[in-house]
Structures are given as structure tokens and as C-alpha cells.
mmCIF file of N, CA and C in Angstrom:
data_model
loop_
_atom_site.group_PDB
_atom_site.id
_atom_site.type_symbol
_atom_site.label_atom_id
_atom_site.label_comp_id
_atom_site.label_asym_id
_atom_site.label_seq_id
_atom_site.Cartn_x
_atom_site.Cartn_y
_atom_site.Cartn_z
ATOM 1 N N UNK A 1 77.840 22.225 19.535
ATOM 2 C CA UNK A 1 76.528 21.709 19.892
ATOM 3 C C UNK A 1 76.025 20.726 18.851
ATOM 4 N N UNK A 2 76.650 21.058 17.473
ATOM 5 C CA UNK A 2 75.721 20.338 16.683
ATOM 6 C C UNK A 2 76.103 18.529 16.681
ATOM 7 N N UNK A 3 77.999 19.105 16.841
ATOM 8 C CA UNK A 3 78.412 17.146 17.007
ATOM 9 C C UNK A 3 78.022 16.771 18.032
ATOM 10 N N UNK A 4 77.222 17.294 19.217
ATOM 11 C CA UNK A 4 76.566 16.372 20.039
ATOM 12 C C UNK A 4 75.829 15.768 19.867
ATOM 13 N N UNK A 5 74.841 16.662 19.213
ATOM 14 C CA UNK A 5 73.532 16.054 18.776
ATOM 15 C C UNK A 5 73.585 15.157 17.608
ATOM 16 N N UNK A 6 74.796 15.028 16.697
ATOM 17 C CA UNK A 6 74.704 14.183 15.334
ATOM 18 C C UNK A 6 75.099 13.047 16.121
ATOM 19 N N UNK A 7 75.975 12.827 16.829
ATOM 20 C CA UNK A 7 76.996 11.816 17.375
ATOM 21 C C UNK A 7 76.002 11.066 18.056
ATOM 22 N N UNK A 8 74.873 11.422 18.608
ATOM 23 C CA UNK A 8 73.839 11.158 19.841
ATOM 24 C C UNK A 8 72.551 10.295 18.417
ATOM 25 N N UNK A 9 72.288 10.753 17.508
ATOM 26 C CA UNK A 9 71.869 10.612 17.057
ATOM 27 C C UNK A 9 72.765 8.676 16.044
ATOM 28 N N UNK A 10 73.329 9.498 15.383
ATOM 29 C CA UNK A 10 74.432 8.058 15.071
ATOM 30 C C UNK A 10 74.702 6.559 15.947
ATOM 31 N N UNK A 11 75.036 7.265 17.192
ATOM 32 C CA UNK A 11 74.948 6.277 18.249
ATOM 33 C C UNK A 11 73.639 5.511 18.378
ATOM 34 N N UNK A 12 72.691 6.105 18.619
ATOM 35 C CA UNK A 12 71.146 5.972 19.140
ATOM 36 C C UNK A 12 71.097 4.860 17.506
ATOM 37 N N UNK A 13 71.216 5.547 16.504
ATOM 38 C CA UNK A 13 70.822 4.892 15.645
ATOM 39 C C UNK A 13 71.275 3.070 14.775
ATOM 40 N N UNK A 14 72.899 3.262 15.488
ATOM 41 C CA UNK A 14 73.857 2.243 15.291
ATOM 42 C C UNK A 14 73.450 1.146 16.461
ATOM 43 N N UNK A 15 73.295 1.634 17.697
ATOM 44 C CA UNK A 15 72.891 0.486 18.942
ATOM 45 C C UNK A 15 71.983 -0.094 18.966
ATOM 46 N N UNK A 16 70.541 0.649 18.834
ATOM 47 C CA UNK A 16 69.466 0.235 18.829
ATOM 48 C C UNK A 16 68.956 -0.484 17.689
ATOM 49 N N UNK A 17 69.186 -0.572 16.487
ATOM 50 C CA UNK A 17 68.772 -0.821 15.285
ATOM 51 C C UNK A 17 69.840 -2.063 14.230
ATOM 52 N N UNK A 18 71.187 -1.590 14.209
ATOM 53 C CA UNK A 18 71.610 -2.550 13.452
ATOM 54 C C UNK A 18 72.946 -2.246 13.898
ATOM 55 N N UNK A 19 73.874 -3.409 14.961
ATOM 56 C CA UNK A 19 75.057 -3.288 15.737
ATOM 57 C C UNK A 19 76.054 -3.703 14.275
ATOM 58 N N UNK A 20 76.505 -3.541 13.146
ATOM 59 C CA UNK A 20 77.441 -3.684 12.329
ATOM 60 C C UNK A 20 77.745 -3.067 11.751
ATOM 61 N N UNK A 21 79.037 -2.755 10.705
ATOM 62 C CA UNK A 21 79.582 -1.808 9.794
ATOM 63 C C UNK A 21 78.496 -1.374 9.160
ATOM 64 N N UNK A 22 77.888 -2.125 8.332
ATOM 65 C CA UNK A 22 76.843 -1.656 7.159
ATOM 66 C C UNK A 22 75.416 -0.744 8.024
ATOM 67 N N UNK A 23 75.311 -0.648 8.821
ATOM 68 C CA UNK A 23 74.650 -0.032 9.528
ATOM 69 C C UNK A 23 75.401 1.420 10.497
ATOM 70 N N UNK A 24 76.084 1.328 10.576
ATOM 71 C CA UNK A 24 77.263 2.559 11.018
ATOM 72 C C UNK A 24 77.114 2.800 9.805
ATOM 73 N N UNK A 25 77.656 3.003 8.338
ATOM 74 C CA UNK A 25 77.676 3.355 6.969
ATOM 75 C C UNK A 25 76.295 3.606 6.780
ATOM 76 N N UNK A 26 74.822 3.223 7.229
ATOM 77 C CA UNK A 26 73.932 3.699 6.406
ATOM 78 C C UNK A 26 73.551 4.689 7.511
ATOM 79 N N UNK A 27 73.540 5.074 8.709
ATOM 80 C CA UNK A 27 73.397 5.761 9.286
ATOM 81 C C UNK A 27 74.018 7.171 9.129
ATOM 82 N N UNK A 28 75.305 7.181 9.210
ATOM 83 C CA UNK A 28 76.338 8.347 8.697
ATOM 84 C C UNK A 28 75.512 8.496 7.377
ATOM 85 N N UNK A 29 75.309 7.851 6.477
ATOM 86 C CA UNK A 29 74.722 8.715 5.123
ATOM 87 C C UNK A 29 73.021 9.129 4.841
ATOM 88 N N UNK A 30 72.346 8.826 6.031
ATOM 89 C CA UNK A 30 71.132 8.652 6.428
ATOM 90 C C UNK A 30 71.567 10.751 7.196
ATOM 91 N N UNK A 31 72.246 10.080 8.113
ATOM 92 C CA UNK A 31 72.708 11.764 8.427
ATOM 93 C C UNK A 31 72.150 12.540 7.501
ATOM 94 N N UNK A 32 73.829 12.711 6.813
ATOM 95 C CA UNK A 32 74.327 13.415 6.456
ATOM 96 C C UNK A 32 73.043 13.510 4.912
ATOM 97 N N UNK A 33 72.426 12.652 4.146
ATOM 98 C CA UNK A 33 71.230 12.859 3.266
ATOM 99 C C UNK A 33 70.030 14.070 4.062
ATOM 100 N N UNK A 34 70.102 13.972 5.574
ATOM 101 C CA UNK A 34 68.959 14.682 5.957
ATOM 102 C C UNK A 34 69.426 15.876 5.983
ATOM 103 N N UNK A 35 70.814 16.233 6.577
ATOM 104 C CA UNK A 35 70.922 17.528 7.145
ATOM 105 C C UNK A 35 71.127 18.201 5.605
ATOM 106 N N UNK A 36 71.547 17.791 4.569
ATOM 107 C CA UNK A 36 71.980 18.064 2.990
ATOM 108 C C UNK A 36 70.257 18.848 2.740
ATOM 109 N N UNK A 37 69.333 17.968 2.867
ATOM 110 C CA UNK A 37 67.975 18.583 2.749
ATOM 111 C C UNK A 37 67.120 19.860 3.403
ATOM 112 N N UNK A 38 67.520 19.891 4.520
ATOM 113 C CA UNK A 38 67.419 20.603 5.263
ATOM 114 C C UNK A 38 68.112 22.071 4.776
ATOM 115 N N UNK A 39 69.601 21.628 4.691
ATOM 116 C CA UNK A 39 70.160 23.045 4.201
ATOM 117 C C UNK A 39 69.621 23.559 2.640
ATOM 118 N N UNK A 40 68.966 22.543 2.205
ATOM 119 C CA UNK A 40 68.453 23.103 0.513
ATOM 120 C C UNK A 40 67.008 24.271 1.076
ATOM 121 N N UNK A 41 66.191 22.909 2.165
ATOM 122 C CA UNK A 41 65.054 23.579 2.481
ATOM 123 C C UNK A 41 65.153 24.921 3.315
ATOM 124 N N UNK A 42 66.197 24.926 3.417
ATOM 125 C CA UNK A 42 66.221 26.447 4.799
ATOM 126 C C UNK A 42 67.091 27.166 3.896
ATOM 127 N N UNK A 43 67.413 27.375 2.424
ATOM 128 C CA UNK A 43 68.195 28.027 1.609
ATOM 129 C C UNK A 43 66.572 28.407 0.235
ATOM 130 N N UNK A 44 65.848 27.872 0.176
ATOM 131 C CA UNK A 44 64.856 27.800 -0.511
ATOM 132 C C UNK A 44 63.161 27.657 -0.226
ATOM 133 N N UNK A 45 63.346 27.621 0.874
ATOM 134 C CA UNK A 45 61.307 27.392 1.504
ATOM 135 C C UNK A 45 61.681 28.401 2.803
ATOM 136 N N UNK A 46 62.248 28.010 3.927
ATOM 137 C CA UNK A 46 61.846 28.681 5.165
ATOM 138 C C UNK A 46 62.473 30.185 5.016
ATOM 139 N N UNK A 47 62.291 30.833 6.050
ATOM 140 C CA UNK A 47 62.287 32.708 5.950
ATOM 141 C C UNK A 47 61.777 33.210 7.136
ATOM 142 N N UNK A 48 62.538 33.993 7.363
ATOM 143 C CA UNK A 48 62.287 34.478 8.774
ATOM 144 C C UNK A 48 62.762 34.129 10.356
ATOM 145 N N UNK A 49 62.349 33.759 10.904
ATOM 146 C CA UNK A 49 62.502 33.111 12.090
ATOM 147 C C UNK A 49 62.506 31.969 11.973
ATOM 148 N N UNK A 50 62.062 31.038 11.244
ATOM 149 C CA UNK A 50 62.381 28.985 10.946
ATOM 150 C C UNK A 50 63.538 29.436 10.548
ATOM 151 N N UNK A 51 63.857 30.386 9.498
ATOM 152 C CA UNK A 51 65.106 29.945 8.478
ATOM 153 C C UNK A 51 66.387 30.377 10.041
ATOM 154 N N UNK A 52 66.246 31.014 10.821
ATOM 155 C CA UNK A 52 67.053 31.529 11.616
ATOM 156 C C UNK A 52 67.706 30.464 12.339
ATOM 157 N N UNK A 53 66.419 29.751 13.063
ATOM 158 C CA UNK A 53 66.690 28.397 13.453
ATOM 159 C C UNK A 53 66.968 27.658 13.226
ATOM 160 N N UNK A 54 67.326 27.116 11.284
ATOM 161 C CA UNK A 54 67.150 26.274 11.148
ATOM 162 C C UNK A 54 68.719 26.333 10.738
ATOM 163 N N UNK A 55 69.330 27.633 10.655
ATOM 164 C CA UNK A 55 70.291 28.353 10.423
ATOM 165 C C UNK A 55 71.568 27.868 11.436
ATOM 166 N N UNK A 56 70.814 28.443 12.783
ATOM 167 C CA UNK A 56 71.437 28.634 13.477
ATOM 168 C C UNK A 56 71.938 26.605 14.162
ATOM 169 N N UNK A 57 71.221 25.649 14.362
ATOM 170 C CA UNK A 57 71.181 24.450 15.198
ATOM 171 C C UNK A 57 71.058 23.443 13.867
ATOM 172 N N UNK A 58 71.112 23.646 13.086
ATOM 173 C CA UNK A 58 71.040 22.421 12.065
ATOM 174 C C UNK A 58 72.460 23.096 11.129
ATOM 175 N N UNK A 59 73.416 22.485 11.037
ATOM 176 C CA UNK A 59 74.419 22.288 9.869
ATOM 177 C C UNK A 59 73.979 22.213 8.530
ATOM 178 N N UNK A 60 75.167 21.668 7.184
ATOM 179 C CA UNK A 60 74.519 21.878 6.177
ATOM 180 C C UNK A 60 75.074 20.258 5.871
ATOM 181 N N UNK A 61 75.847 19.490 6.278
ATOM 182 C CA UNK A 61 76.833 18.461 5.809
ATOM 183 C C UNK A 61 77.682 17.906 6.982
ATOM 184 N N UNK A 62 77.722 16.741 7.503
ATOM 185 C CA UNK A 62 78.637 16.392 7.661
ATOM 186 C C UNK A 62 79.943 16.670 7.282
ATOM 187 N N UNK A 63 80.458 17.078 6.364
ATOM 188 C CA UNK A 63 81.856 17.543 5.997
ATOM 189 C C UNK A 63 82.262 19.074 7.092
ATOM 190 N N UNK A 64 80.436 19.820 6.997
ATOM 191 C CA UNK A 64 80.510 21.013 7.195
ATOM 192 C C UNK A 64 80.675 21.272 8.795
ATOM 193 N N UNK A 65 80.492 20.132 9.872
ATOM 194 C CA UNK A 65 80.557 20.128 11.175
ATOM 195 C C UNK A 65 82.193 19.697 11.076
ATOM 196 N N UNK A 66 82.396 18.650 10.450
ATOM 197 C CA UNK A 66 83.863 18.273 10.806
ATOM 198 C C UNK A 66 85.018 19.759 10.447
ATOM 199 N N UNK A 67 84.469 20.316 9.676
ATOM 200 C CA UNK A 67 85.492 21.651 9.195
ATOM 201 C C UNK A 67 85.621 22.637 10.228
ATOM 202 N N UNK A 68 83.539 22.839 10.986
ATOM 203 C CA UNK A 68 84.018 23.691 11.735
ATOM 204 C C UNK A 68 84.703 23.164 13.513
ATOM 205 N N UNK A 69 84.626 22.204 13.363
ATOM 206 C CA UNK A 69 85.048 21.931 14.915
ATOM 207 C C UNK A 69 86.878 21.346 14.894
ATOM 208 N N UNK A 70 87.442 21.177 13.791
ATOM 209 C CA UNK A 70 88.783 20.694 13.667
ATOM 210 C C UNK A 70 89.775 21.415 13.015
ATOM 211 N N UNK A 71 90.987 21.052 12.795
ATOM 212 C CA UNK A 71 91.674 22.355 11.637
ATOM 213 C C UNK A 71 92.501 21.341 11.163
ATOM 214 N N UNK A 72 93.273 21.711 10.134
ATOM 215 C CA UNK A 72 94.508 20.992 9.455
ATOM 216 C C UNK A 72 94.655 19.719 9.100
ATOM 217 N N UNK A 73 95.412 19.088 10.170
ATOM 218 C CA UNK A 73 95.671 17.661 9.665
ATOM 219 C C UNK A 73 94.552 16.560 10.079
ATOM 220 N N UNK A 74 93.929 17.151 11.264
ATOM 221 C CA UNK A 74 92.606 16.054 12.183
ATOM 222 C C UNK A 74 91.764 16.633 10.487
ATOM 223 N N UNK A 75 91.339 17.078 10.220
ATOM 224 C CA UNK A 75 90.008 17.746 9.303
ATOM 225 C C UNK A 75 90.676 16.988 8.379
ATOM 226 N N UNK A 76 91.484 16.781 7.757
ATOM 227 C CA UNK A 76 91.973 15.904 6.291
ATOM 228 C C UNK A 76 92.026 14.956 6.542
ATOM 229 N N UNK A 77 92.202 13.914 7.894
ATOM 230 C CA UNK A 77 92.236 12.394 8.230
ATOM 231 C C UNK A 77 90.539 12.344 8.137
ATOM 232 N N UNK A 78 89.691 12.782 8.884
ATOM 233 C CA UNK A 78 88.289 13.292 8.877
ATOM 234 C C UNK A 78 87.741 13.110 8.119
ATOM 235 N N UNK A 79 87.930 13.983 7.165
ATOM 236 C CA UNK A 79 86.886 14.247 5.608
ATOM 237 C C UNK A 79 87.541 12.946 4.650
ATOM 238 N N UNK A 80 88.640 12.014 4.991
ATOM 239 C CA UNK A 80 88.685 11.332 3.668
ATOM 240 C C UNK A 80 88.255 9.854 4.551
ATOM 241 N N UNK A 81 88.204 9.585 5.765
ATOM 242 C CA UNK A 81 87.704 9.037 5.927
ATOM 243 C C UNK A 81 85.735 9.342 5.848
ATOM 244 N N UNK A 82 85.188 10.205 5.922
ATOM 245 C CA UNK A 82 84.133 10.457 5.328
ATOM 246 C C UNK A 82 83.614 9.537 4.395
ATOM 247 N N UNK A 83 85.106 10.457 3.359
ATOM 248 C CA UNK A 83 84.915 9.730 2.010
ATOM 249 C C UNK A 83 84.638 8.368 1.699
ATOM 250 N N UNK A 84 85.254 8.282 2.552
ATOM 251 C CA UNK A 84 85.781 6.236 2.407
ATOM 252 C C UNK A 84 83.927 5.948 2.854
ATOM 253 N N UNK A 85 83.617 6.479 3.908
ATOM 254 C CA UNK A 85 82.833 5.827 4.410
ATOM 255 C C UNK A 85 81.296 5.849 3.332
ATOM 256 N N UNK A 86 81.342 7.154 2.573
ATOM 257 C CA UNK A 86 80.683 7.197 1.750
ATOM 258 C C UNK A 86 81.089 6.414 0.144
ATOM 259 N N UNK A 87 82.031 6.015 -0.291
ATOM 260 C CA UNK A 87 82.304 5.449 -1.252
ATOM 261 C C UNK A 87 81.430 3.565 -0.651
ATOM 262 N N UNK A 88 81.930 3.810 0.618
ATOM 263 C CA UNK A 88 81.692 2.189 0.738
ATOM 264 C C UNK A 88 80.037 2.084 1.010
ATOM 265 N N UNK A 89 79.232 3.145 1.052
ATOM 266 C CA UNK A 89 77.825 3.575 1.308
ATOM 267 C C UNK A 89 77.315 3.225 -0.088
ATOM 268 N N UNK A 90 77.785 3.784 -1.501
ATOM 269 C CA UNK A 90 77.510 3.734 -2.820
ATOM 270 C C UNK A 90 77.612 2.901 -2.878
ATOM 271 N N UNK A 91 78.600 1.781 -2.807
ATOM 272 C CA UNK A 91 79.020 0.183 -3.308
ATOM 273 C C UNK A 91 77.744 -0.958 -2.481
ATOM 274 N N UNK A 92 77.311 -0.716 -1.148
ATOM 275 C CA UNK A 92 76.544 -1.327 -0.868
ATOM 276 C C UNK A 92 75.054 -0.571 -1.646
ATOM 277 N N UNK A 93 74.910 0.700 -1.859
ATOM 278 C CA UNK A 93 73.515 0.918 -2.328
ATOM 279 C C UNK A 93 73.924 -0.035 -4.092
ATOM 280 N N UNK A 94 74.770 0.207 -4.763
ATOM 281 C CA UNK A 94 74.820 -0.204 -5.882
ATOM 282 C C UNK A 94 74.607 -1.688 -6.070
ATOM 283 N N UNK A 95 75.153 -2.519 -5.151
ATOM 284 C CA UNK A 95 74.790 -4.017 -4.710
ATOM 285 C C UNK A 95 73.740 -4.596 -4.639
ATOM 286 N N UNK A 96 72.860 -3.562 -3.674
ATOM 287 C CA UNK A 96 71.425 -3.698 -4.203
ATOM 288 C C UNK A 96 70.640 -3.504 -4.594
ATOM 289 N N UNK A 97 71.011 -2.352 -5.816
ATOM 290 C CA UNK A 97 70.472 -2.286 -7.035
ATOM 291 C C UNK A 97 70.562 -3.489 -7.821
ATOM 292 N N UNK A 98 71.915 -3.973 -8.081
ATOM 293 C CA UNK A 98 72.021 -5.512 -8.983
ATOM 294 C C UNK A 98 71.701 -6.571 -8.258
ATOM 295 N N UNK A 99 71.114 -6.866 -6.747
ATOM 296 C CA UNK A 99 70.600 -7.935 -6.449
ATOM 297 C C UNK A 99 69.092 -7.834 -6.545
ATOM 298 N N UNK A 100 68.691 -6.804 -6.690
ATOM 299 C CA UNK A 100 67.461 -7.359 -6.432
ATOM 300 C C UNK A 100 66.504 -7.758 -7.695
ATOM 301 N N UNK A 101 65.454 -8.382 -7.999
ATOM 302 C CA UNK A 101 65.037 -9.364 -9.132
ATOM 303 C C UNK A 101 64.095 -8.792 -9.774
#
């Protein structure tokens, strides 16, 4: 359920907003920054019934949906393309750190 909703989300966010690589790349880390928060906030603030929910329909990582829906060799092509996609996420945030004046 949850890669529906990330994938739906990614999509929605890549079509409507900015049709190029660098926009596929800030989206995936736009993700994956929210759901990272989320799992801090539902590990540290919510309790009870939010934390259940938030438990149960929100992931903790992108890494952490690709692990549970794949096995072996798909999950290692997966996660290092991740990687890639996040290394090349840093190089454009770092870019414009040194461009701007």
C-alpha cells in the first residue's frame, strides 16, 4: 500500500511541477526527507492511537519500502540506485550552496 501511495505521490509531483531529472531527484529526496521525519516524530511525540497510524500507513525511508516489497538481487539494484540518486541530490544541493552570492 505504501509504494502506491509514494509512487502516486512522486509521479503527481514530477508531472505537474518540474518534467526533468533534477526534479525526479528532488522529489525522491523531498520523499524520502518527509517520511525520515515522520518516523523520528512517531518514534518520539505521537502515542497511542496517532503513533498506531502513523505506524501502521506511513514507512520510515525509502530504503525501508524498497526492502519490504523486494528480496535479493531486485533490493540491491534498488537501494544503490537510491544511492546514486541521492549522491546526485547532494551534488546539486552542494552547487547551490557555491552558486549562490
Amino acid at each position: 500500500m505504501e509504494v502506491v501511495i509514494l509512487m502516486a505521490i512522486i509521479g503527481a509531483i514530477v508531472f505537474f511541477f518540474k518534467r526533468t531529472f533534477s526534479g525526479f531527484v528532488y522529489s525522491i529526496a523531498v520523499v524520502d526527507i518527509f517520511l525520515r521525519l515522520l518516523a523520528y516524530l512517531k518514534m518520539n511525540l505521537f502515542t497511542g492511537e496517532v503513533a498506531n497510524f502513523f505506524v501502521r500507513y506511513f514507512p520510515n525511508s525509502v530504503p525501508a519500502i524498497i526492502s519490504k516489497y523486494t528480496s535479493n538481487t531486485l533490493e540491491t539494484v534498488l537501494i544503490w540506485i537510491y544511492i546514486g540518486v541521492m549522491i546526485i541530490f547532494e551534488c546539486y544541493i552542494i552547487k547551490t550552496f557555491f552558486n549562490k552570492k
